[in-house]
XYZ file of C-alpha atoms in Angstrom:
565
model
C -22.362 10.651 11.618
C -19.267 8.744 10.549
C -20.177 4.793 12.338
C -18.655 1.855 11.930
C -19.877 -0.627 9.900
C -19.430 -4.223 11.507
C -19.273 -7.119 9.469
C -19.127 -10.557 10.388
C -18.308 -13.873 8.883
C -19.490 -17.379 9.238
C -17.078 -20.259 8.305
C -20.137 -22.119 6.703
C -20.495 -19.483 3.892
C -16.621 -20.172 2.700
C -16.390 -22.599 -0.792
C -12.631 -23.074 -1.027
C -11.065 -24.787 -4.129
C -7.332 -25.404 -4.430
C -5.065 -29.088 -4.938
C -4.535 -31.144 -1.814
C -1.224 -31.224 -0.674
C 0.621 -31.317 3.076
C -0.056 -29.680 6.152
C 3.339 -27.995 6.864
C 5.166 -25.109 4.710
C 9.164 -25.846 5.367
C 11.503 -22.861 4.131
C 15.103 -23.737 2.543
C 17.840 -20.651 3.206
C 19.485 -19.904 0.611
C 22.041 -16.390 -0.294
C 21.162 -14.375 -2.880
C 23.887 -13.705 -5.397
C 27.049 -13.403 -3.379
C 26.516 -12.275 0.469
C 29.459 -10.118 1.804
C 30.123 -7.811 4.462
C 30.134 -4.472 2.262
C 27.141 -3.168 3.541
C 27.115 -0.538 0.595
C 28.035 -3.070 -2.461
C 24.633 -4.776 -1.180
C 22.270 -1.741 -0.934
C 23.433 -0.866 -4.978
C 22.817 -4.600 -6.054
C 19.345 -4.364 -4.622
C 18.353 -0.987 -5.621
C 20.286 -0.533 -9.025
C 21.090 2.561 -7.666
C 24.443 4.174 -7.115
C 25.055 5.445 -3.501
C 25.026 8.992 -4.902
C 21.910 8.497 -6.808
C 20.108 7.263 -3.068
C 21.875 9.817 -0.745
C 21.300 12.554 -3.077
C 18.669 12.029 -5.688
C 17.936 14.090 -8.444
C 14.701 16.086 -8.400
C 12.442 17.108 -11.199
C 10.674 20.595 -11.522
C 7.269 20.808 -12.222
C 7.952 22.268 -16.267
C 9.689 18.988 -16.680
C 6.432 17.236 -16.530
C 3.768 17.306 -20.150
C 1.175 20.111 -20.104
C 1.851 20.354 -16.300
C 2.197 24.199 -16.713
C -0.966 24.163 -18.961
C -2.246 22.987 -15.956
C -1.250 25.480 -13.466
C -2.060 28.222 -15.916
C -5.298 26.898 -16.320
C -6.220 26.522 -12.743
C -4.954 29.795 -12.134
C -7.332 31.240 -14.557
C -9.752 29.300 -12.844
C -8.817 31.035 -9.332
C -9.031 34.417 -10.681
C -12.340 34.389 -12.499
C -14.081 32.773 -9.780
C -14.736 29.436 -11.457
C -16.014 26.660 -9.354
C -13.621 24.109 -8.715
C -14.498 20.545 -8.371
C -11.250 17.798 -7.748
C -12.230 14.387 -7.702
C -10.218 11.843 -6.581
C -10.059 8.080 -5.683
C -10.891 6.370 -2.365
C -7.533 4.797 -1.553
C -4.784 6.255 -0.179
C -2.704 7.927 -3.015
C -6.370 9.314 -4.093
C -7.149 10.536 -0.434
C -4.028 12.250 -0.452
C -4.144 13.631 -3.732
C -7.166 15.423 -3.153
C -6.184 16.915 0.359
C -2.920 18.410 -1.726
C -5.377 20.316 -3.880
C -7.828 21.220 -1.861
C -5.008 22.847 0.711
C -3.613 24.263 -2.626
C -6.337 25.465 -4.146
C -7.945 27.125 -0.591
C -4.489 28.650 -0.375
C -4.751 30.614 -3.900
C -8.330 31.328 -3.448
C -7.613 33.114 0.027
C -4.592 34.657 -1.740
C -5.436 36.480 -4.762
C -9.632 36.807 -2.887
C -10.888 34.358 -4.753
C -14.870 33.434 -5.034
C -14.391 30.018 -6.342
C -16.255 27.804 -4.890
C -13.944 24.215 -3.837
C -15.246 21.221 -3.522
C -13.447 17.092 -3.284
C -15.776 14.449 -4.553
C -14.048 10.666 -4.049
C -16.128 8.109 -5.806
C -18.156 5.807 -3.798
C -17.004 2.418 -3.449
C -19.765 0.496 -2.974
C -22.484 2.039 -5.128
C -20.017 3.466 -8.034
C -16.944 1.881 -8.132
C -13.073 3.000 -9.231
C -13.043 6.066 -11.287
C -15.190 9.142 -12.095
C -19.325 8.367 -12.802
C -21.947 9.883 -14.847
C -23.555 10.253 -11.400
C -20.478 12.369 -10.444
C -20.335 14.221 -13.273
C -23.864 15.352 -13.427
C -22.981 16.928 -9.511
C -20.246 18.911 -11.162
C -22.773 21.111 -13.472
C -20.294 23.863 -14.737
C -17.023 25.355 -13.963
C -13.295 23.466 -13.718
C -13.688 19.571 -12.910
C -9.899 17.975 -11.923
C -9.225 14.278 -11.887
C -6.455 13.324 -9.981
C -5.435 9.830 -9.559
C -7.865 8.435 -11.886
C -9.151 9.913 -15.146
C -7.207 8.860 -18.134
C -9.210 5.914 -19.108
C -12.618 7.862 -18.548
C -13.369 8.368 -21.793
C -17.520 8.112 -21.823
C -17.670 10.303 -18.627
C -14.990 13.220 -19.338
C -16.637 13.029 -23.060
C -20.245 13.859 -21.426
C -18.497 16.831 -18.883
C -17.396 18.296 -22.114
C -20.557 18.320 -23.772
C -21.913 20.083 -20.586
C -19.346 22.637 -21.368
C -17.013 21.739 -18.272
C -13.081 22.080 -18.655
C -11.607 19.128 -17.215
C -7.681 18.659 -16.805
C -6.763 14.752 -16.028
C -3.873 14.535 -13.279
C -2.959 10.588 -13.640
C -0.255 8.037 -13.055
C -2.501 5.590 -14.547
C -0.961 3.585 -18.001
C -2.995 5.060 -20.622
C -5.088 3.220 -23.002
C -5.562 3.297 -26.744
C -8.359 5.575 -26.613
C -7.987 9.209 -24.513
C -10.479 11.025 -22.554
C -11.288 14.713 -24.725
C -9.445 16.025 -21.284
C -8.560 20.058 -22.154
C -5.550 19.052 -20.668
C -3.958 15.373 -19.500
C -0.898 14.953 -17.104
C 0.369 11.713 -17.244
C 3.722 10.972 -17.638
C 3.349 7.347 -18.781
C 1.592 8.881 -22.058
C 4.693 10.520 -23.515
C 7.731 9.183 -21.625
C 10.285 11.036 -23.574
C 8.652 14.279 -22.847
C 8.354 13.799 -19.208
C 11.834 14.335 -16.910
C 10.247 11.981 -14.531
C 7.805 8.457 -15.011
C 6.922 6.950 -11.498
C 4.996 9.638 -9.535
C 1.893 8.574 -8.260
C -1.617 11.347 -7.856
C -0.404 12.335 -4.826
C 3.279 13.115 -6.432
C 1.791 15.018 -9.426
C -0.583 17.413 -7.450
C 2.406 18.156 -5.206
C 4.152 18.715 -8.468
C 0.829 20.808 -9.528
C 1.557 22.976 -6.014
C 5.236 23.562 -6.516
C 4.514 25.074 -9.757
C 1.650 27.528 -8.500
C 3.295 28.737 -5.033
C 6.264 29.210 -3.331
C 4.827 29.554 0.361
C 7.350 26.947 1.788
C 4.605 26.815 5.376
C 2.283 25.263 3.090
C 4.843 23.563 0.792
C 6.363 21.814 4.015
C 2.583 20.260 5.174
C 1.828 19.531 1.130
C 5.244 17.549 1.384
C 4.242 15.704 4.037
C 0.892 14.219 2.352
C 2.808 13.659 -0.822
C 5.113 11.640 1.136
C 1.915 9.276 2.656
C 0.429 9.072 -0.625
C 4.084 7.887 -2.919
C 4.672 5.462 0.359
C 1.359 3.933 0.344
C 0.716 3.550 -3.714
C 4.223 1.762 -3.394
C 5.840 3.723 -6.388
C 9.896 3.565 -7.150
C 11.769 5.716 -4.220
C 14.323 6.506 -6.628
C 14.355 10.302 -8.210
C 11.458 13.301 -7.383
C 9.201 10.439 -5.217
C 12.567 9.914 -3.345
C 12.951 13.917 -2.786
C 9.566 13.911 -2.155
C 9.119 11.247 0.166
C 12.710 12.366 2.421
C 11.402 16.217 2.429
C 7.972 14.619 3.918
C 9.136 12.292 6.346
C 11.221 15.731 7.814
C 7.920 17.752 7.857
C 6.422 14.797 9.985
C 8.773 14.554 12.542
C 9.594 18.116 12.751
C 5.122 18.461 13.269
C 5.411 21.108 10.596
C 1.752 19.135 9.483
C -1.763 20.401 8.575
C -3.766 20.175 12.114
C -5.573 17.200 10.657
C -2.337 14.913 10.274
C -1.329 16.140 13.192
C -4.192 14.444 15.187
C -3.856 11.601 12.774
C -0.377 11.099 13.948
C -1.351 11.424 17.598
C -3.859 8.981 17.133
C -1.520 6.652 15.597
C 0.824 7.035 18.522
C 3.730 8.053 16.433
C 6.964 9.477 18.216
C 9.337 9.715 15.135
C 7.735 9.021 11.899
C 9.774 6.236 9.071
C 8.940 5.024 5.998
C 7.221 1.664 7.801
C 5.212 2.878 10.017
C 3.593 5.226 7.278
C 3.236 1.981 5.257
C 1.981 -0.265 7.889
C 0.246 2.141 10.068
C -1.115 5.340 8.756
C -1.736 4.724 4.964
C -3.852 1.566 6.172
C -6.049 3.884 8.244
C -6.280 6.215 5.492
C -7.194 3.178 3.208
C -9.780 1.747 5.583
C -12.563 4.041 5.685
C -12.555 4.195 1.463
C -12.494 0.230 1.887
C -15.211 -0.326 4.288
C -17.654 2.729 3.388
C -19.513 3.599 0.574
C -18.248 7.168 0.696
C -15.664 6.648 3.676
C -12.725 8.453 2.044
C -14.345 11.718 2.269
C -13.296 11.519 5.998
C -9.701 10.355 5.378
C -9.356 13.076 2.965
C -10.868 16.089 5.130
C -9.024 14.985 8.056
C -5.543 15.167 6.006
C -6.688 18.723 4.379
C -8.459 20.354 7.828
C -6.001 23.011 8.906
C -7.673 25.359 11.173
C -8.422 23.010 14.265
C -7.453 19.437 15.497
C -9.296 16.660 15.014
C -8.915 13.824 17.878
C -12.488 13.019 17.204
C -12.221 11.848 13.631
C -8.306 10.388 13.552
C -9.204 8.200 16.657
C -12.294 6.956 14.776
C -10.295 6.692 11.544
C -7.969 4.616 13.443
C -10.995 2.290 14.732
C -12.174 1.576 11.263
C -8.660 0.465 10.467
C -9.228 -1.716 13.236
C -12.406 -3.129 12.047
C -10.963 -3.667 8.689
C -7.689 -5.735 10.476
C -10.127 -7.810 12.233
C -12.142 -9.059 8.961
C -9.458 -9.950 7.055
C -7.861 -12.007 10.273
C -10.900 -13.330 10.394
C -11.389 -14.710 7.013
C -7.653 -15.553 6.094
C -7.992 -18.295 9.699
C -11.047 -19.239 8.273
C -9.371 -20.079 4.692
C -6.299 -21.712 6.132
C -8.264 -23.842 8.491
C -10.373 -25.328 5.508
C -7.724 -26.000 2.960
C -4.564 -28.564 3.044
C -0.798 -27.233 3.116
C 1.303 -26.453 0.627
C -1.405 -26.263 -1.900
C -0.022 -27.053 -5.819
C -2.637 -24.621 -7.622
C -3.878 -21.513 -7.546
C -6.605 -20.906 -4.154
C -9.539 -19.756 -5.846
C -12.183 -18.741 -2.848
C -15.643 -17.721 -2.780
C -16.840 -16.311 0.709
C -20.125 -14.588 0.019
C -20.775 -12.321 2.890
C -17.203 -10.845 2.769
C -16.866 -7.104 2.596
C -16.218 -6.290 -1.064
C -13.768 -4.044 0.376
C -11.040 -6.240 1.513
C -11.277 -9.301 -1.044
C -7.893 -7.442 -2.134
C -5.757 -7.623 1.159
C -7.243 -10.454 1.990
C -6.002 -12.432 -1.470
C -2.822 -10.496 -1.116
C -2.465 -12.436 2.463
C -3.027 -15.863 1.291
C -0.988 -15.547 -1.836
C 2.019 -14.202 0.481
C 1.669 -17.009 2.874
C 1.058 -19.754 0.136
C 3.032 -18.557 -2.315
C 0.554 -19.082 -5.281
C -2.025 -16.871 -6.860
C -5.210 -16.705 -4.971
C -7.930 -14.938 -5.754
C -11.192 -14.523 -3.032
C -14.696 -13.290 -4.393
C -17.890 -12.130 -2.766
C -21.200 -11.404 -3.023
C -23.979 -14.075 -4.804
C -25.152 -13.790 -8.664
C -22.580 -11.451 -10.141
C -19.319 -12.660 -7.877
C -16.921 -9.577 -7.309
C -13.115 -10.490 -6.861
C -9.569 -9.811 -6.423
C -6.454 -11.691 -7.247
C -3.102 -11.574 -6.179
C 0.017 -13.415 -7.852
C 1.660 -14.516 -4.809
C 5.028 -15.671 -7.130
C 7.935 -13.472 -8.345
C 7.476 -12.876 -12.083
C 4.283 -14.577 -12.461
C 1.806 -13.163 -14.494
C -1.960 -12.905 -12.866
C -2.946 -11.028 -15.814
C -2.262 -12.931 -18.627
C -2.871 -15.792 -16.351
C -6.327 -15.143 -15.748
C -6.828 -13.613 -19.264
C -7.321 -17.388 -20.173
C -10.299 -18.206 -18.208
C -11.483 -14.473 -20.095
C -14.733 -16.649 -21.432
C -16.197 -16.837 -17.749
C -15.527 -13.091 -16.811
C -18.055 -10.684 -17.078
C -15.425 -7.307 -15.743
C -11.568 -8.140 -15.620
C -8.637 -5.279 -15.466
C -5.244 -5.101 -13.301
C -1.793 -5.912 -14.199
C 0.823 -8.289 -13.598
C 1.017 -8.617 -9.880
C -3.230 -8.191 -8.993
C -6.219 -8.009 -11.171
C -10.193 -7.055 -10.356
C -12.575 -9.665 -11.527
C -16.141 -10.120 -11.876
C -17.864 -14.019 -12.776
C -21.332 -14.864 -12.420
C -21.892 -17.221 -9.351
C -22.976 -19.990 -12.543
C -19.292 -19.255 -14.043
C -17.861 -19.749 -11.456
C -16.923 -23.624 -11.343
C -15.659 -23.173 -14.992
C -13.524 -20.504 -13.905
C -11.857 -22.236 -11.466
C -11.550 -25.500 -13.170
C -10.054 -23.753 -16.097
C -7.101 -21.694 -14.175
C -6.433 -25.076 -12.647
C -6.023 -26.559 -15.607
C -3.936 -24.035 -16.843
C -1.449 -23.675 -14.016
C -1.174 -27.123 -14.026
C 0.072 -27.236 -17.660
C 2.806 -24.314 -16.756
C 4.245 -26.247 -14.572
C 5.797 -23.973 -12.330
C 7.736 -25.679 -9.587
C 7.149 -23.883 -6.512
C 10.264 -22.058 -4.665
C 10.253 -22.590 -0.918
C 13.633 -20.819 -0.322
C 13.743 -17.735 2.109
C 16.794 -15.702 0.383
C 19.152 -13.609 2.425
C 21.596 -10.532 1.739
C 24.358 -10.598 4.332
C 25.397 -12.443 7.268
C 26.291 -10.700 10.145
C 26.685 -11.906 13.743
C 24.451 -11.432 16.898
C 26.363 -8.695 18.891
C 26.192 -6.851 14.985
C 23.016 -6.029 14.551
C 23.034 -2.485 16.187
C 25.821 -1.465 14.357
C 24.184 -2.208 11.142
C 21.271 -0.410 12.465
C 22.972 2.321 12.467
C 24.884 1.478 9.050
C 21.418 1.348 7.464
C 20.020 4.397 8.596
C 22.037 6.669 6.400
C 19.747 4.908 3.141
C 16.749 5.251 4.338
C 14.163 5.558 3.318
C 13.366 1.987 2.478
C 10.886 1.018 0.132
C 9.387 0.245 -3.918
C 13.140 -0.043 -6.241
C 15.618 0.387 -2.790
C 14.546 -2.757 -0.704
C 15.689 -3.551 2.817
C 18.889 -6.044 2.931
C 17.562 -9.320 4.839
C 20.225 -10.525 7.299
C 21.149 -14.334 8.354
C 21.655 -14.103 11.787
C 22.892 -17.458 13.757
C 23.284 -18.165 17.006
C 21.287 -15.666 18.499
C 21.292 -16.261 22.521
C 17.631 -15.734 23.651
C 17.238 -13.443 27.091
C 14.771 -15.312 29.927
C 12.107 -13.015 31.400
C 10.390 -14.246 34.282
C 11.727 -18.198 33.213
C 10.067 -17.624 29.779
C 12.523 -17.185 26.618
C 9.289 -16.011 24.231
C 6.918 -13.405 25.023
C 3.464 -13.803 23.053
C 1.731 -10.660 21.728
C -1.456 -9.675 19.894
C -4.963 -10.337 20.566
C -4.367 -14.539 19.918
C -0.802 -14.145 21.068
C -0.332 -15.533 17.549
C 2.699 -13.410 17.410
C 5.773 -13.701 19.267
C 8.496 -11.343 20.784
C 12.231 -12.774 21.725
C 14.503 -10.378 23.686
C 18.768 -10.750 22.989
C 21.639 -8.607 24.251
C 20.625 -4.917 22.655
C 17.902 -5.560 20.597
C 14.534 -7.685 20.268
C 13.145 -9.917 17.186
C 9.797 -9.985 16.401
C 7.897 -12.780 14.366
C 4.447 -12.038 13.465
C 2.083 -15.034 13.893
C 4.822 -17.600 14.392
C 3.788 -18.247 17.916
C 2.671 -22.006 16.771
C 6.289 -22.267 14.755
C 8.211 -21.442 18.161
C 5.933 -24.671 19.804
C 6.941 -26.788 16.902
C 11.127 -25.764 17.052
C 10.810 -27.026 20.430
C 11.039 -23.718 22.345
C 14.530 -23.271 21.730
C 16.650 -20.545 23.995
C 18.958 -19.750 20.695
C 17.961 -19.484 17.765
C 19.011 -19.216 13.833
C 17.366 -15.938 11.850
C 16.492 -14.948 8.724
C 14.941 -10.814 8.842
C 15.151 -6.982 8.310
C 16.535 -4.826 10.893
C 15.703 -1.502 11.632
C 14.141 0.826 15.012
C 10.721 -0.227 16.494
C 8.924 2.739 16.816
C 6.150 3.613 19.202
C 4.723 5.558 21.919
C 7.446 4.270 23.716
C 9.861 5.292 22.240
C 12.296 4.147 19.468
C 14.459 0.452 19.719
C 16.921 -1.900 17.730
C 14.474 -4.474 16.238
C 14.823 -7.763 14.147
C 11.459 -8.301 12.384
C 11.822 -11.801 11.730
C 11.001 -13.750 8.402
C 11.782 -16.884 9.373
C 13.993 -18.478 12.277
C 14.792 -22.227 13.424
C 16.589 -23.690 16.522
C 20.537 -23.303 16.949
C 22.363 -26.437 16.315
C-alpha cells in the first residue's frame, strides 16, 4: 500500500546562521540591454537563437548519437533470445520517465517479435541507497541485460562487479563523465565524445526516446513515448533548442490531443489539465512525478508505473500521486516560513541552515527557495551526526561548487556543479563549515544586485495582443526564456469594493483583475498591505494563458509590482 508519509517540523529544531542585515528586500527596475517594441529582435537576444532555428528546429536521428545503434542492436538481441531485461533508472523525474520509455518500449518488442524476456524497472531507493545504481541493486539483477538510464556513467565499482557476474550492461546517460569509465559493453553519452555526437543536451528521458525511435516505427506508441520524453526534457530543465525542442513540441501535441499511455492520462485528469503547456508540466506534473521519489524510500516506482501502465486507468494512484505532491508543498512552506521568520533581511552571506528533522528529501527545493528569495547561496542540512545537505547558488554566475570546494576540509561527501551541490558534514564540522564559507564570501566581495530586469515595455490594453504574439515561440523554457514585460499604469478592476483578491491556503498570494486579463503575485499578499492597497499599479512579469479546469485565460504572473504614481 502506497501511504503517505507525514512529516512535521518544529521551529525549535531550526539553527540558522547567516550576517544580520535589514528587514525589508527593495527591488530597483532596471532594462536589460536595449528594450524595444520588436517582439521578435527580443526573443533572438534571449535565446541566441534565430527565429528559424525556434519555429523550426533541427532534429537529430538516433545514428547521430555514439554507440546508440550498438545499443539498439544489442537490446534487440536481447529481445530475441529471451534475455532478461532489467532498466534501472533514477528517482526524479527525468529518471521516472526514462524508465517508463523503456519499459513501454521494450514490452512493445517483446509482444512483437513473442518475446520471453522477462522486464523489469528498478529506481534506486532514496533513503536507504542513494543517487545511482548499488551493489544491493546489482546483486537483484543476477544475469541477463542490465540498462542504466539516467545515471550510470560514473558507476564504476558497481557496473565493474555486474560484469564480473557476467551481466552485459549498456549505460544510457546525460551525466558529464568522469576521468575514470564504468567497463559498460556499451556507453551512450553524448557529453563523452562531443564531436561524435549530432546532438549534446538530451537528458535520460531524451536518449531512451532516441533508443525507441531507432528500434520501432509504430508511430501509436511513438506518439505516447513522445509525450513522456517531453515531461522528462521539461522537468530536468535541459536547452529547448534542437532534438529536446522537437521532442518536447511533438509531446506537448500528444498531450493535448490525449494520444497518452492510460496512466498519463489519469495523471493528467488528476492534475486537472484542459490544454497542456510547457508550465504547467514544469510546475504541476513533473513536481508530482518528483514527489513520491523525494518523500519515499522507493516512491518512484509508483510515478514510473503510473506513466508506463497502458492497459487500464489509474484514478487511484494519479490522485494519490498528486496528494504526495501536496505533502511535499506543505513541508517545504513550512520550513522556508520557519527560516525567514528566524533570520534578519537582506542577509550579506551565504544562509547556511541546519533543521534536523527535515525530510532529506526536500533540503534541495527548499535551499533552492531561500536562495531565490534572498538572492545568496543557501544551503539547508538535516539529520544529526553525519548532516546531509543541499546548496543552491541563488546569484547569476556564482559558483557553489568551487565555492564550497573551499570549506572541502569539513566535508565528508560533496558533488554537484555550478548552480547546486550535495553535501555531507559531520554535525562536529559543522560550525567550521559555516564559519569558513563566511569567511570566504566575505573576502569575494560580491556586491549584491537588487535590480528586477525587464525585456520590453508594453502598455496595459497590450498585453493580450502580445499573448498572442508569444504563442507562436512557445514552448518556453532552459536556452529560450520568457521576455519579462514593464507594464505601468495598470487600472485595477473592484470586485465586491475589493481591488485584490487573496488566494491560497494563507491567502499569502494575491490575484488583481484589469480590463482582459488578470495578474497574479505569488505570496505578495503582505507587499500589496505595505504599497498601500493601491487601485493601479506599476508591473514587472511574464505573460502567458492561465490554464485550468476552468478553462484557459490572459494572465500576468507578476515578479514584482509597486503603486502608480
Amino acid at each position: 500500500m502506497f501511504l503517505l508519509w507525514q512529516v512535521n517540523i518544529c521551529s525549535t529544531a531550526l539553527c540558522c546562521f547567516i550576517c544580520k542585515g535589514g528587514r525589508n528586500i527593495k527591488h530597483s527596475w532596471a532594462a536589460r540591454k536595449n528594450p524595444c517594441q520588436d517582439f521578435v529582435k527580443t526573443i533572438e537576444e534571449l535565446s541566441g537563437s534565430s527565429e528559424e532555428e525556434i519555429l523550426f528546429p533541427t532534429d537529430t536521428a538516433p545514428d547521430d548519437i555514439e554507440n546508440m545503434k550498438n545499443a539498439a542492436n544489442r537490446v534487440l538481441d536481447a529481445i530475441k533470445t529471451g534475455e532478461k531485461i532489467c532498466v534501472f533508472g533514477d528517482y526524479d523525474a527525468d529518471g521516472v520517465c526514462s524508465m517508463a520509455i523503456l519499459f513501454l518500449l521494450l514490452s512493445h518488442l517483446k509482444e512483437k517479435l513473442d518475446s520471453k524476456s522477462e522486464i523489469t524497472i528498478r529506481p534506486p531507493r532514496r533513503l536507504s541507497e542513494g543517487y545511482g545504481i548499488s551493489q544491493k541493486a546489482v546483486d537483484e539483477v543476477g544475469q541477463g541485460l542490465l540498462i542504466t538510464v539516467d545515471n550510470g556513467i560514473s558507476a564504476v565499482e558497481e557496473i565493474t562487479k555486474a560484469k564480473e557476474k557476467g551481466i552485459t550492461v549498456i549505460v544510457l546517460d546525460h551525466h558529464l563523465p568522469g576521468n575514470n569509465l564504468p567497463p559498460a559493453d556499451i556507453i551512450v553519452d553524448p557529453h563523452l565524445h562531443p564531436d561524435k555526437n549530432g546532438f549534446e543536451d538530451f537528458c535520460g528521458a531524451g536518449l531512451a526516446f532516441k533508443l525507441a525511435e531507432s528500434l520501432t516505427s509504430n508511430e501509436e506508441l511513438m506518439k505516447k513515448l513522445s509525450a513522456i520524453a517531453a515531461i522528462g526534457t521539461i522537468a530536468d530543465v535541459v536547452k529547448l533548442h534542437g532534438a529536446n525542442r522537437v521532442i518536447v513540441q511533438k509531446g506537448l501535441r500528444a498531450m493535448n490531443e490525449r494520444q497518452v499511455t492510460q496512466g498519463l492520462k489519469s495523471l493528467i485528469d488528476a492534475c486537472e489539465f484542459t490544454s497542456i503547456n510547457e508550465e504547467n508540466v514544469a510546475f504541476k506534473l513533473a513536481p508530482v512525478l518528483n514527489a513520491p521519489g523525494r518523500l519515499h524510500d522507493d516512491g518512484a516506482r509508483y510515478s514510473s508505473a503510473c506513466l508506463a501502465q497502458d492497459k487500464k486507468p489509474m484514478p487511484g494512484l494519479a490522485q494519490q500521486l498528486v496528494s504526495v505532491n501536496e505533502d511535499r508543498k506543505r513541508i517545504v512552506n513550512e520550513a522556508y516560513d520557519i527560516v525567514m521568520k528566524n533570520i534578519k533581511l537582506p542577509p550579506l552571506g551565504p544562509v547556511i541552515v541546519h533543521m534536523p528533522q527535515l525530510h532529506e528529501g526536500i533540503v534541495g527545493i527548499v535551499a533552492g527557495k531561500l536562495s531565490e528569495s534572498l538572492k545568496v547561496p543557501a544551503y539547508v542540512f538535516t539529520g544529526k551526526d553525519e548532516l546531509k545537505g543541499s546548496g543552491r547558488s541563488g546569484i547569476k554566475g556564482f559558483n557553489l561548487y568551487d565555492f564550497t570546494s573551499t570549506a572541502n576540509q569539513f566535508l565528508s561527501r560533496f558533488g554537484g556543479h555550478a548552480g547546486a551541490v550535495g553535501v555531507s558534514v559531520r554535525e562536529k564540522d559543522f560550525e567550521s563549515f559555516r564559519e569558513r564559507l563566511e569567511r570566504v564570501y566575505h573576502e569575494l566581495d560580491i556586491g549584491a544586485d537588487d535590480s528586477i530586469y525587464y525585456d520590453i515595455e508594453i502598455k496595459p490594453d497590450e498585453v493580450c495582443e502580445y499573448i498572442e504574439k508569444q504563442k507562436i515561440y512557445e514552448p518556453f523554457g532552459e536556452g529560450i526564456p520568457k521576455p519579462v514585460f514593464l507594464i505601468r499604469n495598470v487600472p485595477l478592476i473592484a470586485k465586491y469594493g475589493e481591488y485584490v483578491t487573496y488566494i491560497g491556503k494563507n491567502r499569502e498570494h494575491l490575484k488583481f483583475v484589469t480590463k482582459g486579463y488578470s495578474l497574479v503575485g505569488f505570496s505578495m499578499a503582505h507587499q500589496y498591505v505595505q504599497e498601500g492597497k493601491p487601485r493601479k499599479i506599476d508591473v514587472i512579469g511574464r505573460i502567458g494563458m492561465n490554464e485550468s479546469r476552468y478553462g484557459s485565460f490572459p494572465q500576468v504572473e507578476i515578479i514584482d509590482f509597486s503603486s502608480s504614481m
